[in-house]
């Protein structure tokens, strides 16, 4: 087999692998050409030259960019189109389900209109489902810098609205800049749990292992977004394994936003081997110029994974997702069929 046909075969296999994506932001799905076009139409200037639009200087710079890009989405049509495009992209990577995070604070045009915003995203996702594309649940996210009362206000609003597309409460943003905020958000996360929402928390990216333990012990996290810096404290790795709390790891994001120097130094494989329920994700796929399949291939190459490991990580992603139990059974059946063709048992 030639090198090229070997690469194509590997890529096909990773694409066909049925998998869920559990850590991805709608804010990370902007196409730079589209952004430049919308900015021109609305007579808004670019924050830097077009060729350098996606050159980020780290997490803080990246998060600032999200405020600018999200503010360009001012109509129902643009938001529905963006949401549809994500589902299409996921499906073309063999994704069968995603928990998609969005943070209302970034979207200026929708402030005070979260119900309309949810309806616009939902209409794009519904159209995608009708076209046979992957199904997607929504995780509504707080920003780390928000106050306790803003957090409780968001949860009470979501609880009253009961939008069927919303599956979880999330918190994202810059953990390092905001400091330890577990106690500040405890009441909001407790209310979310009581209202039947799942809970997912960005931690262990710009915060260390303490961010991960705070997310579990103070916020009752069902899942951790990133979580990789748990590796710095064996007790926190134990906490993840004992409670079987999955982590949504995003290798390329961690390299591009400066958490690790290289894939070789990334702790993903060590966490997996320690028994942590590791999943692979893109975080902000278009802005960081990656795909879900590429993330699986990078891990396969860097860590020398067999098909059995690919199967295990895909299974983790389905288990870790907030899809309905009857949906998960369907997804696991598809995955088991992949396994019977490609794994040696
Ligand atoms: N929002 C979008 N991407 C993020 C990341 N990598 N960390 C924190 N918040 C985010
Ligand atoms: Zn993220």
CSV table of C-alpha atoms and ligand atoms in Angstrom, one decimal:
chain,number,residue,atom,x,y,z
A,1,UNK,CA,0.0,0.0,0.0
A,2,UNK,CA,1.4,3.5,-0.9
A,3,UNK,CA,1.7,6.2,1.7
A,4,UNK,CA,-1.1,8.2,0.1
A,5,UNK,CA,-3.6,5.2,-0.1
A,6,UNK,CA,-2.7,4.4,3.5
A,7,UNK,CA,-3.6,8.0,4.6
A,8,UNK,CA,-6.8,7.9,2.6
A,9,UNK,CA,-7.8,4.6,4.2
A,10,UNK,CA,-7.0,5.9,7.7
A,11,UNK,CA,-9.1,9.0,7.0
A,12,UNK,CA,-12.0,7.0,5.6
A,13,UNK,CA,-12.0,4.8,8.7
A,14,UNK,CA,-11.9,7.8,11.1
A,15,UNK,CA,-14.7,9.4,9.1
A,16,UNK,CA,-16.9,6.4,9.2
A,17,UNK,CA,-16.4,5.9,12.9
A,18,UNK,CA,-19.8,6.9,14.5
A,19,UNK,CA,-19.1,9.5,17.1
A,20,UNK,CA,-20.5,12.3,19.1
A,21,UNK,CA,-18.9,15.7,19.7
A,22,UNK,CA,-19.4,17.0,23.2
A,23,UNK,CA,-17.2,20.1,23.3
A,24,UNK,CA,-17.8,22.6,20.5
A,25,UNK,CA,-18.9,26.2,20.5
A,26,UNK,CA,-21.2,27.8,17.9
A,27,UNK,CA,-19.0,30.9,18.3
A,28,UNK,CA,-16.1,28.8,16.9
A,29,UNK,CA,-17.9,28.0,13.6
A,30,UNK,CA,-17.6,31.2,11.7
A,31,UNK,CA,-16.1,31.0,8.3
A,32,UNK,CA,-13.6,33.9,8.0
A,33,UNK,CA,-14.7,34.7,4.4
A,34,UNK,CA,-18.3,35.0,5.6
A,35,UNK,CA,-17.3,37.2,8.5
A,36,UNK,CA,-15.5,39.6,6.2
A,37,UNK,CA,-18.6,39.7,3.9
A,38,UNK,CA,-21.0,40.4,6.8
A,39,UNK,CA,-18.6,43.0,8.2
A,40,UNK,CA,-18.5,44.8,4.8
A,41,UNK,CA,-22.4,44.6,4.5
A,42,UNK,CA,-22.8,46.1,7.9
A,43,UNK,CA,-20.0,48.7,7.4
A,44,UNK,CA,-18.1,47.3,10.4
A,45,UNK,CA,-14.3,47.3,10.3
A,46,UNK,CA,-12.2,44.2,10.8
A,47,UNK,CA,-10.2,44.0,14.0
A,48,UNK,CA,-7.1,43.3,12.0
A,49,UNK,CA,-6.2,42.7,8.3
A,50,UNK,CA,-8.2,39.9,6.7
A,51,UNK,CA,-5.2,37.7,6.2
A,52,UNK,CA,-4.4,37.9,9.9
A,53,UNK,CA,-8.0,37.5,11.1
A,54,UNK,CA,-7.4,34.1,12.6
A,55,UNK,CA,-4.0,34.7,14.1
A,56,UNK,CA,-4.8,34.5,17.8
A,57,UNK,CA,-2.3,35.6,20.5
A,58,UNK,CA,-3.7,33.2,23.1
A,59,UNK,CA,-7.0,32.6,24.9
A,60,UNK,CA,-7.8,36.2,26.0
A,61,UNK,CA,-7.3,37.5,22.4
A,62,UNK,CA,-9.4,34.6,21.0
A,63,UNK,CA,-12.3,35.3,23.4
A,64,UNK,CA,-12.2,39.0,22.5
A,65,UNK,CA,-12.5,38.1,18.9
A,66,UNK,CA,-15.6,36.1,19.6
A,67,UNK,CA,-17.4,39.2,20.8
A,68,UNK,CA,-16.6,40.9,17.5
A,69,UNK,CA,-17.5,38.0,15.2
A,70,UNK,CA,-20.7,37.1,17.1
A,71,UNK,CA,-21.9,40.7,17.0
A,72,UNK,CA,-22.1,40.4,13.2
A,73,UNK,CA,-24.9,37.8,13.4
A,74,UNK,CA,-27.8,40.2,13.6
A,75,UNK,CA,-30.6,38.3,11.9
A,76,UNK,CA,-32.6,35.1,12.4
A,77,UNK,CA,-31.4,33.9,8.9
A,78,UNK,CA,-27.7,34.3,9.6
A,79,UNK,CA,-28.0,32.5,12.9
A,80,UNK,CA,-30.1,29.7,11.5
A,81,UNK,CA,-27.6,29.3,8.6
A,82,UNK,CA,-24.6,29.2,11.0
A,83,UNK,CA,-26.3,26.5,13.0
A,84,UNK,CA,-27.3,24.4,10.0
A,85,UNK,CA,-23.7,24.7,8.7
A,86,UNK,CA,-22.4,23.2,11.9
A,87,UNK,CA,-24.7,20.2,11.7
A,88,UNK,CA,-23.6,19.7,8.1
A,89,UNK,CA,-19.9,19.9,9.1
A,90,UNK,CA,-20.4,17.4,11.9
A,91,UNK,CA,-22.2,14.9,9.7
A,92,UNK,CA,-19.4,15.1,7.0
A,93,UNK,CA,-17.0,14.1,9.8
A,94,UNK,CA,-19.1,11.0,10.8
A,95,UNK,CA,-20.6,12.8,13.8
A,96,UNK,CA,-24.1,11.5,14.7
A,97,UNK,CA,-24.8,13.8,17.6
A,98,UNK,CA,-23.3,16.9,19.3
A,99,UNK,CA,-23.8,19.0,22.4
A,100,UNK,CA,-23.2,22.5,21.0
A,101,UNK,CA,-22.2,25.3,23.4
A,102,UNK,CA,-23.2,28.9,22.9
A,103,UNK,CA,-22.6,31.8,25.2
A,104,UNK,CA,-25.3,34.5,24.9
A,105,UNK,CA,-23.0,37.2,26.2
A,106,UNK,CA,-21.0,37.2,23.0
A,107,UNK,CA,-24.1,37.9,20.8
A,108,UNK,CA,-24.8,41.6,21.1
A,109,UNK,CA,-27.7,41.7,18.7
A,110,UNK,CA,-29.6,39.1,20.8
A,111,UNK,CA,-29.1,40.6,24.2
A,112,UNK,CA,-32.5,40.6,26.0
A,113,UNK,CA,-33.9,38.2,23.3
A,114,UNK,CA,-32.6,34.8,24.3
A,115,UNK,CA,-35.9,33.2,23.4
A,116,UNK,CA,-35.7,34.5,19.9
A,117,UNK,CA,-32.0,33.5,19.7
A,118,UNK,CA,-32.8,29.9,20.8
A,119,UNK,CA,-35.6,29.8,18.2
A,120,UNK,CA,-33.2,30.9,15.4
A,121,UNK,CA,-30.6,28.3,16.3
A,122,UNK,CA,-33.3,25.7,16.7
A,123,UNK,CA,-34.7,26.4,13.3
A,124,UNK,CA,-31.3,25.8,11.6
A,125,UNK,CA,-30.8,22.6,13.6
A,126,UNK,CA,-34.3,21.4,12.8
A,127,UNK,CA,-33.8,22.0,9.1
A,128,UNK,CA,-30.6,20.0,9.3
A,129,UNK,CA,-32.3,17.1,11.0
A,130,UNK,CA,-35.0,17.1,8.4
A,131,UNK,CA,-32.2,16.9,5.8
A,132,UNK,CA,-30.9,13.7,7.5
A,133,UNK,CA,-28.0,15.4,9.2
A,134,UNK,CA,-26.8,14.9,12.8
A,135,UNK,CA,-28.9,15.9,15.7
A,136,UNK,CA,-27.6,18.6,18.1
A,137,UNK,CA,-28.5,19.6,21.7
A,138,UNK,CA,-27.7,23.0,23.1
A,139,UNK,CA,-25.6,23.9,26.2
A,140,UNK,CA,-26.3,27.5,27.2
A,141,UNK,CA,-23.2,29.0,28.6
A,142,UNK,CA,-22.4,31.6,31.3
A,143,UNK,CA,-19.2,33.6,31.0
A,144,UNK,CA,-16.7,33.2,33.9
A,145,UNK,CA,-16.8,36.9,34.6
A,146,UNK,CA,-20.6,37.1,35.2
A,147,UNK,CA,-22.0,37.6,38.6
A,148,UNK,CA,-23.9,35.1,40.8
A,149,UNK,CA,-27.2,36.9,40.3
A,150,UNK,CA,-26.7,37.0,36.5
A,151,UNK,CA,-26.0,33.3,36.6
A,152,UNK,CA,-29.1,32.5,38.7
A,153,UNK,CA,-31.1,34.8,36.4
A,154,UNK,CA,-30.1,32.8,33.3
A,155,UNK,CA,-31.0,29.5,34.9
A,156,UNK,CA,-34.4,30.7,36.2
A,157,UNK,CA,-35.1,32.1,32.7
A,158,UNK,CA,-34.2,28.7,31.0
A,159,UNK,CA,-36.2,26.8,33.6
A,160,UNK,CA,-39.3,28.9,32.9
A,161,UNK,CA,-38.7,28.7,29.1
A,162,UNK,CA,-38.2,24.9,29.0
A,163,UNK,CA,-36.9,25.1,25.4
A,164,UNK,CA,-36.8,21.5,24.1
A,165,UNK,CA,-33.4,22.1,22.3
A,166,UNK,CA,-31.6,23.0,25.6
A,167,UNK,CA,-29.9,20.1,27.3
A,168,UNK,CA,-27.4,21.7,29.7
A,169,UNK,CA,-26.0,24.7,31.5
A,170,UNK,CA,-22.3,25.5,30.8
A,171,UNK,CA,-19.7,28.0,31.9
A,172,UNK,CA,-16.8,29.0,29.7
A,173,UNK,CA,-14.4,32.0,29.2
A,174,UNK,CA,-11.1,32.7,30.8
A,175,UNK,CA,-10.7,30.8,34.1
A,176,UNK,CA,-7.3,32.4,34.7
A,177,UNK,CA,-8.6,36.0,34.4
A,178,UNK,CA,-11.7,35.3,36.5
A,179,UNK,CA,-10.0,33.4,39.3
A,180,UNK,CA,-11.8,30.8,41.4
A,181,UNK,CA,-15.5,31.2,40.8
A,182,UNK,CA,-16.9,27.8,42.0
A,183,UNK,CA,-18.7,29.4,45.0
A,184,UNK,CA,-20.1,32.2,42.9
A,185,UNK,CA,-21.8,29.9,40.5
A,186,UNK,CA,-22.8,27.1,42.9
A,187,UNK,CA,-26.4,28.3,43.4
A,188,UNK,CA,-27.0,28.6,39.6
A,189,UNK,CA,-25.6,25.1,38.9
A,190,UNK,CA,-27.6,23.6,41.8
A,191,UNK,CA,-30.8,25.1,40.4
A,192,UNK,CA,-29.9,23.9,36.9
A,193,UNK,CA,-29.5,20.3,38.2
A,194,UNK,CA,-32.8,20.5,40.1
A,195,UNK,CA,-34.5,21.7,36.9
A,196,UNK,CA,-33.3,18.6,35.0
A,197,UNK,CA,-30.5,20.4,33.1
A,198,UNK,CA,-27.1,18.6,32.7
A,199,UNK,CA,-24.0,20.6,33.8
A,200,UNK,CA,-20.8,21.1,31.9
A,201,UNK,CA,-17.9,23.3,33.0
A,202,UNK,CA,-14.8,24.7,31.3
A,203,UNK,CA,-12.0,23.9,33.7
A,204,UNK,CA,-8.4,22.7,33.6
A,205,UNK,CA,-7.6,24.8,30.5
A,206,UNK,CA,-6.5,28.2,31.8
A,207,UNK,CA,-7.0,27.0,35.4
A,208,UNK,CA,-5.1,24.2,36.9
A,209,UNK,CA,-6.4,21.0,38.5
A,210,UNK,CA,-8.1,23.0,41.3
A,211,UNK,CA,-10.5,24.3,38.6
A,212,UNK,CA,-11.4,20.8,37.8
A,213,UNK,CA,-12.0,19.7,41.4
A,214,UNK,CA,-14.1,22.9,42.0
A,215,UNK,CA,-16.2,22.1,39.0
A,216,UNK,CA,-16.9,18.6,40.4
A,217,UNK,CA,-17.3,19.4,44.0
A,218,UNK,CA,-18.9,22.9,43.9
A,219,UNK,CA,-20.8,22.9,40.6
A,220,UNK,CA,-21.8,19.2,40.4
A,221,UNK,CA,-20.4,19.0,36.8
A,222,UNK,CA,-21.6,16.0,34.8
A,223,UNK,CA,-18.8,16.6,32.4
A,224,UNK,CA,-15.7,18.8,32.2
A,225,UNK,CA,-14.8,20.8,29.0
A,226,UNK,CA,-11.0,20.5,28.6
A,227,UNK,CA,-10.0,19.1,32.0
A,228,UNK,CA,-6.6,18.2,30.7
A,229,UNK,CA,-4.7,20.0,33.5
A,230,UNK,CA,-6.1,17.5,36.0
A,231,UNK,CA,-3.0,15.6,35.0
A,232,UNK,CA,-1.0,18.0,37.3
A,233,UNK,CA,-2.6,16.4,40.4
A,234,UNK,CA,-3.1,12.7,40.8
A,235,UNK,CA,-5.9,13.2,43.4
A,236,UNK,CA,-7.9,15.1,40.7
A,237,UNK,CA,-7.3,12.4,38.2
A,238,UNK,CA,-8.6,9.9,40.8
A,239,UNK,CA,-11.7,12.2,41.3
A,240,UNK,CA,-12.5,12.0,37.6
A,241,UNK,CA,-12.1,8.2,37.4
A,242,UNK,CA,-13.9,7.4,40.7
A,243,UNK,CA,-16.9,9.5,39.7
A,244,UNK,CA,-16.6,8.5,36.0
A,245,UNK,CA,-16.8,12.1,34.9
A,246,UNK,CA,-15.9,12.5,31.2
A,247,UNK,CA,-13.6,15.2,29.9
A,248,UNK,CA,-14.1,17.0,26.5
A,249,UNK,CA,-10.5,17.2,25.2
A,250,UNK,CA,-9.6,19.5,22.3
A,251,UNK,CA,-6.0,18.8,21.2
A,252,UNK,CA,-5.6,21.4,18.4
A,253,UNK,CA,-7.2,24.1,20.5
A,254,UNK,CA,-4.8,23.4,23.4
A,255,UNK,CA,-1.8,23.8,21.0
A,256,UNK,CA,-3.1,26.9,19.2
A,257,UNK,CA,-4.2,28.6,22.3
A,258,UNK,CA,-1.0,27.9,24.1
A,259,UNK,CA,-1.9,25.3,26.8
A,260,UNK,CA,0.7,22.8,25.5
A,261,UNK,CA,3.8,23.2,23.2
A,262,UNK,CA,3.2,20.1,21.1
A,263,UNK,CA,0.9,17.1,20.6
A,264,UNK,CA,3.7,14.9,21.9
A,265,UNK,CA,3.6,16.8,25.2
A,266,UNK,CA,-0.2,16.7,25.4
A,267,UNK,CA,-1.5,14.6,28.4
A,268,UNK,CA,-4.6,13.2,26.5
A,269,UNK,CA,-3.2,9.6,26.2
A,270,UNK,CA,-1.9,9.6,29.8
A,271,UNK,CA,-5.3,10.6,31.0
A,272,UNK,CA,-6.9,7.9,28.9
A,273,UNK,CA,-4.5,5.2,30.2
A,274,UNK,CA,-5.2,6.4,33.8
A,275,UNK,CA,-8.8,5.4,33.2
A,276,UNK,CA,-10.3,8.9,32.6
A,277,UNK,CA,-13.3,8.9,30.2
A,278,UNK,CA,-11.6,10.9,27.5
A,279,UNK,CA,-13.4,12.3,24.5
A,280,UNK,CA,-12.0,14.1,21.4
A,281,UNK,CA,-13.4,17.3,20.2
A,282,UNK,CA,-12.7,20.5,18.1
A,283,UNK,CA,-13.7,23.3,20.5
A,284,UNK,CA,-13.8,26.0,17.8
A,285,UNK,CA,-13.4,24.1,14.6
A,286,UNK,CA,-13.5,26.8,11.9
A,287,UNK,CA,-11.7,29.5,13.7
A,288,UNK,CA,-8.9,27.0,14.8
A,289,UNK,CA,-8.9,25.4,11.3
A,290,UNK,CA,-9.5,21.8,12.3
A,291,UNK,CA,-12.1,19.1,11.9
A,292,UNK,CA,-13.3,16.3,14.2
A,293,UNK,CA,-11.8,13.7,11.9
A,294,UNK,CA,-8.4,15.5,11.9
A,295,UNK,CA,-8.5,15.5,15.7
A,296,UNK,CA,-9.0,11.7,15.8
A,297,UNK,CA,-6.2,11.3,13.2
A,298,UNK,CA,-3.8,13.5,15.1
A,299,UNK,CA,-4.3,11.4,18.2
A,300,UNK,CA,-4.0,8.1,16.3
A,301,UNK,CA,-0.7,9.3,14.8
A,302,UNK,CA,0.7,10.9,17.9
A,303,UNK,CA,-0.1,8.1,20.3
A,304,UNK,CA,0.0,5.1,17.9
A,305,UNK,CA,-3.6,4.1,18.5
A,306,UNK,CA,-5.1,0.9,17.2
A,307,UNK,CA,-8.7,0.7,15.9
A,308,UNK,CA,-9.7,-0.6,19.3
A,309,UNK,CA,-8.6,2.7,21.0
A,310,UNK,CA,-10.5,4.7,18.3
A,311,UNK,CA,-13.6,2.6,19.1
A,312,UNK,CA,-13.1,3.2,22.9
A,313,UNK,CA,-12.8,6.9,22.5
A,314,UNK,CA,-15.8,7.1,20.2
A,315,UNK,CA,-17.8,5.0,22.7
A,316,UNK,CA,-16.7,7.5,25.4
A,317,UNK,CA,-18.1,10.3,23.3
A,318,UNK,CA,-21.5,8.7,23.0
A,319,UNK,CA,-21.6,7.8,26.7
A,320,UNK,CA,-20.5,11.3,27.7
A,321,UNK,CA,-23.0,13.1,25.5
A,322,UNK,CA,-26.3,14.5,26.8
A,323,UNK,CA,-28.3,12.7,24.1
A,324,UNK,CA,-31.5,11.0,25.2
A,325,UNK,CA,-30.9,7.4,26.4
A,326,UNK,CA,-33.0,5.9,23.5
A,327,UNK,CA,-30.8,7.9,21.0
A,328,UNK,CA,-27.6,6.6,22.7
A,329,UNK,CA,-28.8,3.0,22.2
A,330,UNK,CA,-29.2,3.8,18.4
A,331,UNK,CA,-25.7,5.4,18.2
A,332,UNK,CA,-24.0,2.6,20.1
A,333,UNK,CA,-25.6,0.1,17.6
A,334,UNK,CA,-24.0,2.0,14.7
A,335,UNK,CA,-20.7,2.1,16.5
A,336,UNK,CA,-20.8,-1.6,17.3
A,337,UNK,CA,-21.3,-2.3,13.6
A,338,UNK,CA,-18.1,-0.3,12.9
A,339,UNK,CA,-16.3,-2.3,15.6
A,340,UNK,CA,-17.3,-5.7,14.2
A,341,UNK,CA,-15.8,-4.7,10.8
A,342,UNK,CA,-12.6,-3.0,12.0
A,343,UNK,CA,-11.5,-4.4,15.4
A,344,UNK,CA,-10.0,-7.7,16.1
A,345,UNK,CA,-11.6,-9.4,19.1
B,1,LIG,N1,-15.1,29.8,24.3
B,1,LIG,C1,-14.9,29.4,23.1
B,1,LIG,N2,-13.7,28.6,23.1
B,1,LIG,C2,-13.3,28.6,24.4
B,1,LIG,C3,-12.1,28.1,25.1
B,1,LIG,N3,-11.2,27.4,24.4
B,1,LIG,N4,-12.0,28.3,26.4
B,1,LIG,C4,-12.9,29.0,27.0
B,1,LIG,N5,-14.0,29.6,26.5
B,1,LIG,C5,-14.2,29.4,25.2
B,2,LIG,ZN1,-14.4,25.3,24.8
